[in-house]
Amino acid sequence: MADRESIATSRFKCTARDRACYEAGIKMGTIYHQFVGTPVCLSNVDDLERSIENAIKVQPFVSDAKVKIDRLGFVKDGDRYSYKSLTGEMIDAVVTIVLENVTLVSEMRYDPEMGYPLMFISDIKE
Amino acid sequence: MADRESIATSRFKCTARDRACYEAGIKMGTIYHQFVGTPVCLSNVDDLERSIENAIKVQPFVSDAKVKIDRLGFVKDGDRYSYKSLTGEMIDAVVTIVLENVTLVSEMRYDPEMGYPLMFISDIKE
Amino acid sequence: MADRESIATSRFKCTARDRACYEAGIKMGTIYHQFVGTPVCLSNVDDLERSIENAIKVQPFVSDAKVKIDRLGFVKDGDRYSYKSLTGEMIDAVVTIVLENVTLVSEMRYDPEMGYPLMFISDIKE
Amino acid sequence: MADRESIATSRFKCTARDRACYEAGIKMGTIYHQFVGTPVCLSNVDDLERSIENAIKVQPFVSDAKVKIDRLGFVKDGDRYSYKSLTGEMIDAVVTIVLENVTLVSEMRYDPEMGYPLMFISDIKE
């Protein structure tokens, strides 16, 4: 098999900076749409955070990933129906992409002003 | 809030045994449809197995959950495109349900004779 | 390839009734964990309902599936952030399973008394 | 509520072009990680294609979305286990993003040279 990175690069009709932004977006879409719906409560929330981080780090060009899940809705002595389904509003994620000479930080969190779980680029350096 | 288990039980028009089987099915559907697609390779496979187990244990009536992911397709010194997306064929899961006087074991794994990732009840005791 | 239904049946260590309940649970877990998180608003909600129904009907032993998504949170003249992510609380599903001589109806909907999106068996006949 | 687009824009520390690339990536991650795992066969494949397209069009800045699912593995007269679970390798998607003065085309399809379902930017114009 030929060098797959050369083949991949040849498919992109844009700059390395464009691609870095694109790769960041893919990761945010992955975090949200792969994991929203997962059963979560105090007993597995730490574990789920690590697991999302580690899954995202498997994807291309991710140099770091931090995920925090909002524990506000969790109860300590609930019944068997007290767990939650992970929602986008509960996720706080910071993902760093390094691609060629571009370093980019992307974040996702519930934006109270917007009433929307916004994904955005908070820093990009060439 | 009233006792939620009494309310839940009142909604079911069937026996405890029927419900135990039903609850087992829900868990198998959850494992498959929540986690299929997750990026996975040697670096996060142990972690993902634990995370699926722990998420399933959060759901009602699960007394135990064991998940193994097939490592056959994984490579040690691959490039950045060498990871896999989790498929149903890669999952081996054993979930134990305890509901009232019923104990049930449900399993999911690729059945080579069928060419299909079969979910089934391997044991039920009242 | 041998008759796959005979192979599947031989894996189950339980009655046809048990299996019908189990198969119903799988379908409910599928609806929830496959589709929760899907972007939805007035423009695609009818379409998404049909698509979930049709996907579930593909699974074994489903003779009928009806899905309704709660439109209460949808707005008519919103901005580009006004769509929703599908949640379990928004789903009302009724799935009929027919397996050998067993006919079973399973339902999922938000139970206001429980504050929980309950999946349950509402009818079973042998 | 203030104009949400102004708030969103203020969160992005990058150009409109960067954001267009990022938004395209989010959509590709959504298609893959929301829908991989969905039960699909000849009876619902057209329907699922439309449903993915329509769900993606609900997301911000999508002006067009075309999705084709590979029918090669489907059989006409199969048994009840002959359906497939949607995989990334089966998806061919073309999504057009328009954001301010930027128009961008993003594609996803299995790349046989790479042996990988590649997501890439095939065109970008300012």
PDB file of C-alpha atoms in Angstrom, chain B residues 1 4 7-8 11-14 17-18 21-22 24-26 28-30 33-34 59-60 106-107 111 113-114 116 118-122 124, chain C residues 1 4 7-8 11-14 17-18 21-22 24-26 28-30 33-34 59-60 106-107 111 113-114 116 118-122 124:
ATOM      1  CA  MET B   1     -42.416  11.570  43.558  1.00  0.00           C
ATOM      2  CA  ARG B   4     -41.037   4.834  40.392  1.00  0.00           C
ATOM      3  CA  ILE B   7     -45.308   2.907  38.463  1.00  0.00           C
ATOM      4  CA  ALA B   8     -43.021   1.188  35.962  1.00  0.00           C
ATOM      5  CA  ARG B  11     -47.170  -0.230  32.927  1.00  0.00           C
ATOM      6  CA  PHE B  12     -46.028  -3.745  32.056  1.00  0.00           C
ATOM      7  CA  LYS B  13     -48.846  -6.075  31.050  1.00  0.00           C
ATOM      8  CA  CYS B  14     -46.799  -9.247  31.360  1.00  0.00           C
ATOM      9  CA  ARG B  17     -39.982 -13.283  33.332  1.00  0.00           C
ATOM     10  CA  ASP B  18     -41.274 -11.556  30.192  1.00  0.00           C
ATOM     11  CA  CYS B  21     -36.235 -10.926  28.692  1.00  0.00           C
ATOM     12  CA  TYR B  22     -37.347  -7.531  27.414  1.00  0.00           C
ATOM     13  CA  ALA B  24     -32.097  -7.911  28.358  1.00  0.00           C
ATOM     14  CA  GLY B  25     -33.000  -7.068  24.771  1.00  0.00           C
ATOM     15  CA  ILE B  26     -32.916  -3.332  25.502  1.00  0.00           C
ATOM     16  CA  MET B  28     -28.186  -5.544  23.765  1.00  0.00           C
ATOM     17  CA  GLY B  29     -29.731  -2.939  21.466  1.00  0.00           C
ATOM     18  CA  THR B  30     -28.025  -0.247  23.519  1.00  0.00           C
ATOM     19  CA  HIS B  33     -26.527   0.985  18.472  1.00  0.00           C
ATOM     20  CA  GLN B  34     -24.858   3.345  20.927  1.00  0.00           C
ATOM     21  CA  GLN B  59     -29.266   0.734  33.083  1.00  0.00           C
ATOM     22  CA  PRO B  60     -32.016  -0.884  35.190  1.00  0.00           C
ATOM     23  CA  SER B 106     -27.930 -12.692  27.365  1.00  0.00           C
ATOM     24  CA  GLU B 107     -25.059 -12.866  24.898  1.00  0.00           C
ATOM     25  CA  ASP B 111     -22.029 -16.288  14.758  1.00  0.00           C
ATOM     26  CA  GLU B 113     -22.396 -20.300  10.966  1.00  0.00           C
ATOM     27  CA  MET B 114     -24.979 -17.582  10.439  1.00  0.00           C
ATOM     28  CA  TYR B 116     -24.512 -12.585  11.620  1.00  0.00           C
ATOM     29  CA  LEU B 118     -26.504 -12.738  16.953  1.00  0.00           C
ATOM     30  CA  MET B 119     -28.001 -11.558  20.228  1.00  0.00           C
ATOM     31  CA  PHE B 120     -29.543 -14.387  22.228  1.00  0.00           C
ATOM     32  CA  ILE B 121     -30.677 -15.604  25.644  1.00  0.00           C
ATOM     33  CA  SER B 122     -28.272 -18.306  26.811  1.00  0.00           C
ATOM     34  CA  ILE B 124     -32.887 -18.078  32.200  1.00  0.00           C
TER      35      ILE B 124
ATOM     36  CA  MET C   1     -25.510 -21.789   4.078  1.00  0.00           C
ATOM     37  CA  ARG C   4     -30.270 -19.452   9.506  1.00  0.00           C
ATOM     38  CA  ILE C   7     -29.362 -22.004  13.778  1.00  0.00           C
ATOM     39  CA  ALA C   8     -30.577 -18.860  15.536  1.00  0.00           C
ATOM     40  CA  ARG C  11     -28.832 -20.635  20.247  1.00  0.00           C
ATOM     41  CA  PHE C  12     -31.766 -19.514  22.391  1.00  0.00           C
ATOM     42  CA  LYS C  13     -32.148 -21.452  25.637  1.00  0.00           C
ATOM     43  CA  CYS C  14     -35.666 -20.235  26.356  1.00  0.00           C
ATOM     44  CA  ARG C  17     -42.439 -16.171  24.347  1.00  0.00           C
ATOM     45  CA  ASP C  18     -39.187 -15.279  26.102  1.00  0.00           C
ATOM     46  CA  CYS C  21     -39.990 -10.241  24.649  1.00  0.00           C
ATOM     47  CA  TYR C  22     -36.236 -10.125  24.080  1.00  0.00           C
ATOM     48  CA  ALA C  24     -38.985  -6.391  21.386  1.00  0.00           C
ATOM     49  CA  GLY C  25     -36.413  -5.013  23.803  1.00  0.00           C
ATOM     50  CA  ILE C  26     -33.715  -5.031  21.123  1.00  0.00           C
ATOM     51  CA  MET C  28     -36.618  -0.381  21.588  1.00  0.00           C
ATOM     52  CA  GLY C  29     -32.904  -0.087  22.366  1.00  0.00           C
ATOM     53  CA  THR C  30     -32.245   0.365  18.658  1.00  0.00           C
ATOM     54  CA  HIS C  33     -29.651   4.562  20.839  1.00  0.00           C
ATOM     55  CA  GLN C  34     -29.418   4.738  17.062  1.00  0.00           C
ATOM     56  CA  GLN C  59     -35.054  -6.026  11.921  1.00  0.00           C
ATOM     57  CA  PRO C  60     -36.203  -9.613  12.544  1.00  0.00           C
ATOM     58  CA  SER C 106     -44.090  -2.864  23.021  1.00  0.00           C
ATOM     59  CA  GLU C 107     -44.284   0.875  23.631  1.00  0.00           C
ATOM     60  CA  ASP C 111     -43.902   8.837  31.379  1.00  0.00           C
ATOM     61  CA  GLU C 113     -45.417  10.350  36.482  1.00  0.00           C
ATOM     62  CA  MET C 114     -41.963   8.789  36.410  1.00  0.00           C
ATOM     63  CA  TYR C 116     -38.570   8.936  32.529  1.00  0.00           C
ATOM     64  CA  LEU C 118     -40.215   4.251  29.737  1.00  0.00           C
ATOM     65  CA  MET C 119     -40.067   1.252  27.406  1.00  0.00           C
ATOM     66  CA  PHE C 120     -42.632  -1.400  28.290  1.00  0.00           C
ATOM     67  CA  ILE C 121     -44.658  -4.377  27.065  1.00  0.00           C
ATOM     68  CA  SER C 122     -48.291  -3.322  26.765  1.00  0.00           C
ATOM     69  CA  ILE C 124     -48.628 -10.132  24.834  1.00  0.00           C
TER      70      ILE C 124
END
